[in-house]
Amino acid sequence: MTAPATVQRWRAAATRGSVTPTRKAIEGFSHSRTRESTWPSRATYRFASTLYSYSFTPDAAWSRVFAGQREILAYLRATAQRYRLDDMLRCGVQVLGARWDGAAGRWLLETSDGPYSAAVLVLATGPWHVPRRLEVPGIEDFNGPVFHTARWDHSVDLAGRRVTVVGSGASAVQVVPAIEAQAASVGLFQRTAQWVLPKPDLLLPAAFNRLLDRVPGARGALRAGQYALQEGFGYAFRHPQGARLLEAGARAHLRLAVRDRQLRRQLTPDYRLGCKRLLTSSTFYRALCQPHVRLHPTAVTAVRGNEVVGADGTTVPTDVLIEATGFRVGELPLAKSLYGTNGRTLDEAWGGEPQAYMGTTVSGFPNLFLLLGPNLLGGSTSAITVLEAQLTYLIAALAHLDQGGHCALDVRSAAQAAHNTAVQDALATTVYNTGGCTSYYFTSTGRNTFAWPWSTGRLVRRLSRFDADAYTSDAPVRPLPLPSQKRPQPGDRTGAANAE
């Protein structure tokens, strides 16, 4: 099946009422109307723009190798319009809970617009949904603006202000270079040093884009080449000895960019590259070397008035406090209010250790599909590639339901357990587990519930077909016509969600 046909199949399934469409793969569920105000416009993403495009729509004329947020968002919106998905999306509606009705073979949802039902429920909220806020004594009394990078407050003018950024991961690496020219001073609190590789972010002239348009298949080939390059990083992560060459490159980048020996020591990680999310930037170190920017290699322990206090006793006068503190990756929205066949919530079924079959289905929760679920990601490819593979699997599952006259698909607990045992065994030798660091890949119990231990190619192949033998299939006692549910109209953000 070609990818455009896949999109049409997804549209057709949603039109029949058999799937609840969400906006995650397009803009971000429940935040689509305010997404433009969530990130500094100068910040760029960690993968080349070609990997933020869909394989079936690679024809975006990117202005640079690593495009910024606004350009990628415009591409996603244009793609939604191109395939006529906008008229199927309901924005500004919060899902409050869901319960599986075994008798009807449907999910019953409670939303801010009222009740809704669906034969298939897709949770596409993803792992980067719930911001991890800074929880230290006194922060509630800070007498200035405080906001998380995922909820960027564009009403705050940073010009001439003393800005403190807490956190040194992917968000900080993008934010600090984007704001340092505006602020009077920037202080960065770094609990753990990060591996940073240079980012070859070049302008793409109009002539280059015209050439790509004239040569059939050129854009697809460019995307495939970038994908292959990223797979090389994945190989190094799966074979820790192979990461030494990348570490040498990262050290050379640090040495060339930072002349101050003490600062260089503070920025040098003490764990293997790939153990944490690999970062790329050619501007982060340069920003830290500016005279008005200061690195504080310590955790934040308190806020006193307008001062941020570090574990080593450092105090930094601050006008604006920016939390680059990441996300609660293991806390899936709705997990505490989504009930399966035995009356248990998804959160109770997981017991603090999220796991699924192929990161997509969970035993005891029929007709539920997770996008970007447990153990599907890593440091070597973009989420778009994984999403496309999962949607292919989802469409095949819907076809199995339709063709077999089934009411529900529930993955067998034995199949789920065997898959996750194989995942954990394979992870044991990867740099994710042996690199000597702590990361959001792990739960509080020490289980890696984030990373995929094999190649992206293997992931795509495994999800390219629906393995019906891994599931139980139930047929309804009597034919159940799909209820008539109100179709969203352009601009319609209110009204009853279900006319059942």
Coordinates of C-alpha atoms in Angstrom, one line a residue:
M1 CA 0.0 0.0 0.0
T2 CA 1.4 3.4 -0.9
A3 CA 1.6 6.0 1.8
P4 CA -1.0 8.4 0.2
A5 CA -3.3 5.4 0.1
T6 CA -2.5 4.8 3.7
V7 CA -3.7 8.3 4.5
Q8 CA -6.9 7.8 2.6
R9 CA -7.5 4.5 4.4
W10 CA -7.1 6.3 7.8
R11 CA -9.5 9.0 6.6
A12 CA -12.0 6.4 5.5
A13 CA -11.8 4.5 8.8
A14 CA -12.3 7.7 10.8
T15 CA -15.2 8.7 8.6
R16 CA -16.9 5.4 9.4
G17 CA -16.6 6.2 13.1
S18 CA -14.2 3.4 13.9
V19 CA -11.3 5.5 15.1
T20 CA -11.1 8.6 17.1
P21 CA -8.7 10.9 15.2
T22 CA -6.3 13.1 17.1
R23 CA -3.9 15.9 16.2
K24 CA -0.7 14.6 17.6
A25 CA 0.9 13.7 14.3
I26 CA -0.1 17.1 12.9
E27 CA 0.2 19.7 15.6
G28 CA -0.2 18.3 19.2
F29 CA -3.5 17.2 20.8
S30 CA -5.4 19.9 22.7
H31 CA -2.8 22.5 22.1
S32 CA -3.1 23.1 18.4
R33 CA -4.5 26.6 18.7
T34 CA -1.6 27.9 20.8
R35 CA 1.3 25.9 19.4
E36 CA 2.9 28.9 17.8
S37 CA 3.6 30.3 21.2
T38 CA 5.4 27.4 22.7
W39 CA 9.0 27.9 21.5
P40 CA 11.5 30.6 20.6
S41 CA 11.3 31.2 16.9
R42 CA 15.1 30.9 16.5
A43 CA 15.3 27.4 18.0
T44 CA 15.9 24.6 15.6
Y45 CA 15.3 20.9 15.9
R46 CA 17.8 18.1 16.4
F47 CA 17.1 16.1 13.2
A48 CA 17.4 17.4 9.7
S49 CA 14.1 18.8 8.3
T50 CA 13.8 15.9 5.9
L51 CA 13.2 13.6 8.8
Y52 CA 10.4 15.8 10.1
S53 CA 8.6 15.4 6.8
Y54 CA 6.4 12.4 5.9
S55 CA 7.8 9.9 3.5
F56 CA 4.7 10.3 1.3
T57 CA 5.0 14.1 1.3
P58 CA 8.8 14.9 1.1
D59 CA 8.3 18.0 -1.2
A60 CA 8.7 20.8 1.4
A61 CA 11.1 23.5 0.2
W62 CA 13.0 23.9 3.5
S63 CA 15.0 27.1 3.9
R64 CA 17.9 25.3 5.8
V65 CA 19.0 21.8 6.7
F66 CA 17.6 22.2 10.2
A67 CA 14.4 24.3 9.9
G68 CA 12.9 26.1 12.9
Q69 CA 9.6 25.4 14.7
R70 CA 7.5 27.8 12.6
E71 CA 8.6 26.3 9.3
I72 CA 8.0 22.7 10.4
L73 CA 4.6 23.7 11.9
A74 CA 3.6 25.3 8.6
Y75 CA 4.6 22.1 6.7
L76 CA 2.5 20.0 9.1
R77 CA -0.5 22.2 8.7
A78 CA -0.2 22.2 4.9
T79 CA 0.0 18.4 4.9
A80 CA -3.2 18.2 7.0
Q81 CA -4.9 20.4 4.5
R82 CA -3.5 18.6 1.5
Y83 CA -5.0 15.3 2.7
R84 CA -8.2 17.0 3.9
L85 CA -7.7 16.0 7.5
D86 CA -8.5 19.4 9.0
D87 CA -12.3 18.8 8.6
M88 CA -12.0 15.7 10.8
L89 CA -10.2 17.3 13.8
R90 CA -11.8 18.6 16.9
C91 CA -9.6 21.2 18.7
G92 CA -9.9 22.5 22.2
V93 CA -11.6 19.3 23.5
Q94 CA -10.1 17.6 26.5
V95 CA -10.6 13.8 27.0
L96 CA -11.3 13.3 30.7
G97 CA -11.5 9.5 30.8
A98 CA -12.4 6.4 28.9
R99 CA -13.9 3.0 29.7
W100 CA -14.1 -0.2 27.6
D101 CA -17.7 -1.5 27.2
G102 CA -17.3 -5.2 26.5
A103 CA -21.0 -5.7 25.8
A104 CA -21.1 -3.1 23.1
G105 CA -17.5 -3.6 22.0
R106 CA -16.8 0.1 22.2
W107 CA -14.8 2.7 24.1
L108 CA -17.0 5.1 26.0
L109 CA -15.2 8.5 26.4
E110 CA -16.0 11.4 28.7
T111 CA -14.8 14.7 27.2
S112 CA -15.2 18.4 27.9
D113 CA -17.8 18.3 25.1
G114 CA -19.8 15.5 26.6
P115 CA -19.8 11.7 26.0
Y116 CA -18.4 10.1 22.9
S117 CA -18.0 6.5 21.8
A118 CA -15.6 4.8 19.4
A119 CA -14.9 1.3 18.3
V120 CA -11.1 2.0 18.3
L121 CA -9.3 4.5 20.6
V122 CA -5.9 5.8 19.6
L123 CA -3.8 7.6 22.3
A124 CA -1.5 9.9 20.4
T125 CA -0.4 12.1 23.2
G126 CA 3.2 10.9 23.1
P127 CA 5.8 10.9 25.9
W128 CA 6.7 14.6 25.7
H129 CA 3.4 15.8 26.9
V130 CA 3.5 16.6 30.6
P131 CA 6.2 19.1 31.5
R132 CA 8.5 18.3 34.5
R133 CA 8.3 21.5 36.6
L134 CA 11.0 22.7 39.0
E135 CA 10.0 21.7 42.5
V136 CA 12.2 23.4 45.0
P137 CA 11.4 25.4 48.1
G138 CA 10.5 29.1 47.4
I139 CA 9.7 28.8 43.7
E140 CA 6.1 29.7 44.3
D141 CA 7.2 33.0 45.8
F142 CA 9.6 34.0 43.0
N143 CA 8.8 37.6 42.1
G144 CA 9.2 37.4 38.4
P145 CA 8.0 35.3 35.4
V146 CA 8.5 31.6 35.6
F147 CA 7.6 29.3 32.7
H148 CA 8.6 25.9 31.2
T149 CA 10.1 25.8 27.7
A150 CA 7.1 23.7 26.6
R151 CA 4.8 26.5 27.6
W152 CA 6.8 29.4 26.4
D153 CA 5.5 32.8 27.4
H154 CA 6.0 35.2 24.5
S155 CA 4.5 38.1 26.5
V156 CA 7.7 38.2 28.6
D157 CA 10.3 40.5 27.1
L158 CA 13.8 39.2 27.8
A159 CA 15.6 42.3 26.6
G160 CA 17.8 43.7 29.3
R161 CA 16.6 41.1 31.9
R162 CA 18.7 38.7 34.0
V163 CA 17.6 35.3 32.8
T164 CA 18.2 32.0 34.5
V165 CA 17.7 28.7 32.7
V166 CA 17.5 25.5 34.8
G167 CA 18.4 22.3 32.9
S168 CA 21.1 21.5 30.3
G169 CA 19.4 19.0 28.0
A170 CA 17.9 19.3 24.6
S171 CA 15.7 22.3 25.4
A172 CA 18.5 24.3 27.0
V173 CA 20.8 23.6 24.1
Q174 CA 18.3 25.2 21.8
V175 CA 17.1 28.0 24.1
V176 CA 20.3 29.5 25.4
P177 CA 21.7 30.4 22.0
A178 CA 18.3 31.8 21.0
I179 CA 18.0 34.2 23.9
E180 CA 21.5 35.2 24.9
A181 CA 21.7 38.1 22.5
Q182 CA 18.5 39.6 24.1
A183 CA 19.2 39.2 27.8
A184 CA 21.4 41.3 30.0
S185 CA 22.8 38.1 31.5
V186 CA 22.0 34.4 31.2
G187 CA 22.8 31.8 33.9
L188 CA 22.5 28.1 33.1
F189 CA 22.2 25.6 35.9
Q190 CA 23.6 22.3 34.7
R191 CA 23.2 19.2 36.9
T192 CA 24.7 16.9 34.3
A193 CA 27.0 17.7 31.4
Q194 CA 25.8 16.6 27.9
W195 CA 27.5 15.1 24.8
V196 CA 27.0 17.7 22.0
L197 CA 28.0 17.1 18.4
P198 CA 28.2 20.0 15.9
K199 CA 25.1 20.6 13.8
P200 CA 25.8 21.2 10.1
D201 CA 22.9 23.7 9.8
L202 CA 23.3 25.4 6.4
L203 CA 21.0 27.6 4.4
L204 CA 19.4 25.9 1.4
P205 CA 19.3 28.4 -1.5
A206 CA 16.2 28.6 -3.7
A207 CA 18.2 27.2 -6.6
F208 CA 18.9 24.0 -4.6
N209 CA 15.2 23.5 -3.9
R210 CA 14.3 24.1 -7.6
L211 CA 16.8 21.5 -8.6
L212 CA 15.2 19.0 -6.2
D213 CA 11.8 19.8 -7.7
R214 CA 13.1 19.1 -11.2
V215 CA 14.7 15.8 -10.5
P216 CA 12.2 13.0 -9.9
G217 CA 12.7 11.3 -6.6
A218 CA 15.4 13.7 -5.5
R219 CA 13.7 14.7 -2.3
G220 CA 12.9 11.2 -1.4
A221 CA 16.5 10.2 -2.0
L222 CA 17.7 13.0 0.2
R223 CA 15.4 11.9 3.0
A224 CA 16.6 8.3 2.6
G225 CA 20.2 9.4 2.9
Q226 CA 19.6 11.3 6.1
Y227 CA 17.7 8.3 7.5
A228 CA 20.7 6.1 6.7
L229 CA 23.1 8.5 8.4
Q230 CA 21.0 8.5 11.5
E231 CA 20.9 4.7 11.5
G232 CA 24.7 4.9 11.8
F233 CA 24.3 6.6 15.1
G234 CA 21.8 3.9 16.1
Y235 CA 24.4 1.2 15.4
A236 CA 26.9 3.0 17.8
F237 CA 24.2 3.1 20.5
R238 CA 23.5 -0.6 20.1
H239 CA 27.3 -1.4 20.1
P240 CA 28.9 0.8 22.8
Q241 CA 32.4 0.3 21.5
G242 CA 31.3 2.0 18.3
A243 CA 30.4 5.1 20.2
R244 CA 34.1 5.9 20.8
L245 CA 34.5 7.6 17.4
L246 CA 31.4 9.8 18.1
E247 CA 32.8 10.6 21.5
A248 CA 36.1 11.7 19.9
G249 CA 34.2 14.0 17.5
A250 CA 32.2 15.5 20.4
R251 CA 35.4 16.1 22.4
A252 CA 37.0 17.8 19.4
H253 CA 34.0 20.0 19.0
L254 CA 34.1 21.0 22.7
R255 CA 37.9 21.7 22.5
L256 CA 37.6 23.9 19.4
A257 CA 34.6 25.8 20.7
V258 CA 35.6 26.3 24.4
R259 CA 39.1 27.6 25.1
D260 CA 38.6 28.1 28.8
R261 CA 40.0 24.9 30.4
Q262 CA 37.8 25.0 33.5
L263 CA 34.6 25.6 31.5
R264 CA 35.6 22.7 29.2
R265 CA 36.0 20.4 32.2
Q266 CA 32.6 21.4 33.5
L267 CA 31.1 20.6 30.1
T268 CA 32.7 17.2 29.7
P269 CA 30.4 14.3 30.5
D270 CA 31.5 11.4 32.7
Y271 CA 29.4 8.7 30.9
R272 CA 29.3 7.1 27.5
L273 CA 27.8 8.9 24.5
G274 CA 24.3 7.8 23.8
C275 CA 23.5 6.9 27.4
K276 CA 21.4 10.1 27.4
R277 CA 19.8 11.7 24.4
L278 CA 22.4 12.8 22.0
L279 CA 22.4 16.6 21.3
T280 CA 23.6 18.5 18.3
S281 CA 24.4 22.2 18.2
S282 CA 27.0 24.5 16.7
T283 CA 25.9 27.5 18.8
F284 CA 25.5 26.2 22.3
Y285 CA 29.1 26.3 23.3
R286 CA 29.6 29.6 21.5
A287 CA 26.8 31.1 23.6
L288 CA 28.3 29.8 26.9
C289 CA 31.5 31.5 26.0
Q290 CA 29.9 35.0 25.9
P291 CA 30.9 37.3 28.7
H292 CA 27.4 37.8 30.0
V293 CA 26.6 34.0 30.0
R294 CA 27.6 31.9 33.0
L295 CA 27.5 28.1 33.5
H296 CA 26.7 26.9 37.0
P297 CA 27.5 23.2 37.2
T298 CA 25.2 22.4 40.0
A299 CA 21.6 21.5 40.7
V300 CA 19.1 24.1 41.9
T301 CA 18.0 23.5 45.5
A302 CA 15.9 26.6 46.3
V303 CA 14.6 30.0 45.2
R304 CA 14.8 32.9 47.6
G305 CA 13.0 36.1 46.5
N306 CA 14.7 36.9 43.2
E307 CA 17.7 34.6 43.7
V308 CA 18.1 31.0 42.4
V309 CA 20.2 28.9 44.8
G310 CA 22.4 26.0 43.7
A311 CA 23.5 22.9 45.7
D312 CA 27.0 24.3 45.9
G313 CA 25.8 27.5 47.5
T314 CA 25.8 29.6 44.3
T315 CA 23.2 32.4 44.3
V316 CA 22.1 34.0 41.0
P317 CA 20.0 37.2 41.0
T318 CA 17.2 36.5 38.5
D319 CA 14.5 38.5 36.7
V320 CA 13.1 35.6 34.6
L321 CA 13.3 31.9 35.4
I322 CA 13.0 29.4 32.5
E323 CA 12.5 25.8 33.3
A324 CA 14.3 23.6 30.7
T325 CA 13.6 20.6 32.9
G326 CA 12.1 18.2 30.4
F327 CA 9.0 16.1 30.6
R328 CA 7.5 13.3 32.8
V329 CA 8.1 10.8 30.0
G330 CA 6.6 7.8 31.7
E331 CA 3.4 9.5 32.7
L332 CA 1.0 8.9 29.9
P333 CA -2.0 11.2 29.9
L334 CA -5.3 9.4 30.6
A335 CA -3.5 6.4 32.1
K336 CA -5.1 7.0 35.5
S337 CA -8.6 7.3 34.0
L338 CA -8.6 4.7 31.2
Y339 CA -10.3 1.5 32.3
G340 CA -9.8 -1.9 30.5
T341 CA -11.6 -5.2 30.5
N342 CA -11.0 -6.0 34.2
G343 CA -11.9 -2.6 35.6
R344 CA -8.3 -1.7 36.2
T345 CA -6.8 1.5 34.8
L346 CA -3.9 1.5 32.4
D347 CA -1.8 3.0 35.2
E348 CA -2.7 0.2 37.5
A349 CA -2.0 -2.5 34.9
W350 CA 1.5 -1.0 34.3
G351 CA 2.3 -0.6 38.0
G352 CA 4.9 2.1 37.2
E353 CA 6.6 0.1 34.4
P354 CA 4.8 1.0 31.1
Q355 CA 5.0 -1.8 28.5
A356 CA 3.1 -2.8 25.4
Y357 CA 3.2 -5.2 22.5
M358 CA 5.4 -3.6 19.9
G359 CA 4.9 -0.4 21.8
T360 CA 1.4 -0.2 20.3
T361 CA -1.2 -2.5 22.1
V362 CA -1.7 -3.4 25.7
S363 CA -3.2 -6.7 26.9
G364 CA -6.6 -6.1 28.7
F365 CA -7.3 -3.0 26.7
P366 CA -9.0 -4.1 23.5
N367 CA -9.0 -1.9 20.4
L368 CA -6.6 0.6 22.1
F369 CA -3.6 1.7 20.2
L370 CA -0.7 3.8 21.5
L371 CA 1.4 6.0 19.2
L372 CA 5.0 6.5 20.4
G373 CA 4.3 4.0 23.2
P374 CA 6.8 2.2 25.4
N375 CA 10.2 1.0 24.0
L376 CA 9.8 2.5 20.5
L377 CA 12.2 5.4 20.4
G378 CA 15.9 6.1 20.9
G379 CA 18.5 8.5 19.8
S380 CA 18.8 7.7 16.1
T381 CA 15.6 8.6 14.2
S382 CA 12.7 11.0 14.3
A383 CA 9.3 10.2 15.8
I384 CA 7.8 10.7 12.3
T385 CA 9.3 7.5 11.1
V386 CA 8.0 5.6 14.0
L387 CA 4.5 7.2 13.7
E388 CA 4.2 6.2 10.1
A389 CA 5.2 2.6 10.9
Q390 CA 2.6 2.4 13.7
L391 CA -0.1 3.9 11.6
T392 CA 0.5 1.2 9.0
Y393 CA 0.1 -1.4 11.7
L394 CA -3.1 0.3 12.9
I395 CA -4.6 0.4 9.5
A396 CA -3.9 -3.3 9.0
A397 CA -5.5 -4.0 12.4
L398 CA -8.6 -2.1 11.3
A399 CA -8.7 -4.1 8.1
H400 CA -8.5 -7.3 10.1
L401 CA -11.5 -6.1 12.2
D402 CA -13.5 -5.2 9.2
Q403 CA -12.8 -8.3 7.1
G404 CA -13.2 -10.8 9.9
G405 CA -16.4 -9.2 11.3
H406 CA -14.7 -8.9 14.7
C407 CA -15.7 -6.6 17.4
A408 CA -12.5 -6.4 19.4
L409 CA -8.8 -7.2 19.2
D410 CA -6.9 -7.8 22.4
V411 CA -3.2 -8.7 22.4
R412 CA -2.5 -11.9 24.3
S413 CA -0.7 -11.4 27.6
A414 CA 1.8 -14.1 26.6
A415 CA 2.7 -12.4 23.4
Q416 CA 3.1 -9.1 25.2
A417 CA 5.3 -10.7 27.9
A418 CA 7.5 -12.5 25.4
H419 CA 8.0 -9.3 23.3
N420 CA 9.0 -7.3 26.3
T421 CA 11.3 -9.9 27.7
A422 CA 13.1 -9.9 24.3
V423 CA 13.3 -6.1 24.4
Q424 CA 14.8 -6.0 27.9
D425 CA 17.3 -8.7 27.1
A426 CA 18.5 -6.8 24.0
L427 CA 18.7 -3.5 25.8
A428 CA 21.1 -5.1 28.4
T429 CA 24.1 -4.7 26.1
T430 CA 23.2 -1.3 24.6
V431 CA 24.7 2.0 25.6
Y432 CA 21.3 3.1 26.8
N433 CA 21.7 0.6 29.7
T434 CA 25.4 0.3 30.1
G435 CA 26.5 3.9 29.5
G436 CA 26.8 4.8 33.2
C437 CA 24.2 7.6 33.5
T438 CA 20.7 8.1 34.7
S439 CA 18.1 9.3 32.1
Y440 CA 14.4 9.6 31.4
Y441 CA 14.7 6.2 29.6
F442 CA 14.3 4.5 33.0
T443 CA 11.5 4.2 35.5
S444 CA 12.1 4.6 39.2
T445 CA 12.4 0.8 39.4
G446 CA 15.3 0.8 36.9
R447 CA 13.5 -0.6 33.9
N448 CA 14.2 1.0 30.5
T449 CA 10.7 1.6 29.1
F450 CA 11.7 4.1 26.4
A451 CA 14.4 2.8 24.0
W452 CA 14.0 0.4 21.1
P453 CA 17.1 -1.9 21.2
W454 CA 17.3 -2.8 17.5
S455 CA 17.5 -0.9 14.2
T456 CA 14.7 1.4 12.9
G457 CA 14.6 -0.8 9.8
R458 CA 13.7 -3.8 12.0
L459 CA 11.0 -1.7 13.7
V460 CA 9.4 -0.7 10.4
R461 CA 9.5 -4.3 9.2
R462 CA 7.9 -5.6 12.3
L463 CA 5.1 -3.0 12.1
S464 CA 4.6 -3.4 8.4
R465 CA 2.1 -6.3 8.9
F466 CA -0.5 -7.1 11.5
D467 CA 0.3 -10.4 13.3
A468 CA -3.2 -11.6 14.1
D469 CA -1.9 -14.7 15.9
A470 CA -0.8 -12.4 18.7
Y471 CA -4.3 -11.3 19.4
T472 CA -7.7 -12.7 20.5
S473 CA -10.5 -11.6 18.2
D474 CA -14.1 -11.4 19.5
A475 CA -17.2 -11.1 17.3
P476 CA -20.3 -9.3 18.6
V477 CA -23.3 -11.4 19.6
R478 CA -25.4 -9.2 17.2
P479 CA -24.5 -6.7 14.5
L480 CA -23.7 -3.4 16.1
P481 CA -24.3 -0.4 13.8
L482 CA -21.9 2.4 14.4
P483 CA -23.6 5.3 16.2
S484 CA -24.2 8.5 14.4
Q485 CA -21.7 11.0 15.8
K486 CA -21.6 14.7 14.9
R487 CA -19.1 15.5 12.3
P488 CA -16.9 18.5 13.2
Q489 CA -17.4 21.5 11.0
P490 CA -14.7 24.0 10.0
G491 CA -14.3 26.3 13.0
D492 CA -16.6 24.2 15.2
R493 CA -14.9 23.8 18.6
T494 CA -18.0 23.3 20.8
G495 CA -21.2 21.4 20.8
A496 CA -22.2 17.8 21.5
A497 CA -19.5 15.2 20.6
N498 CA -22.0 12.5 20.2
A499 CA -25.5 12.5 18.8
E500 CA -26.0 8.8 19.8

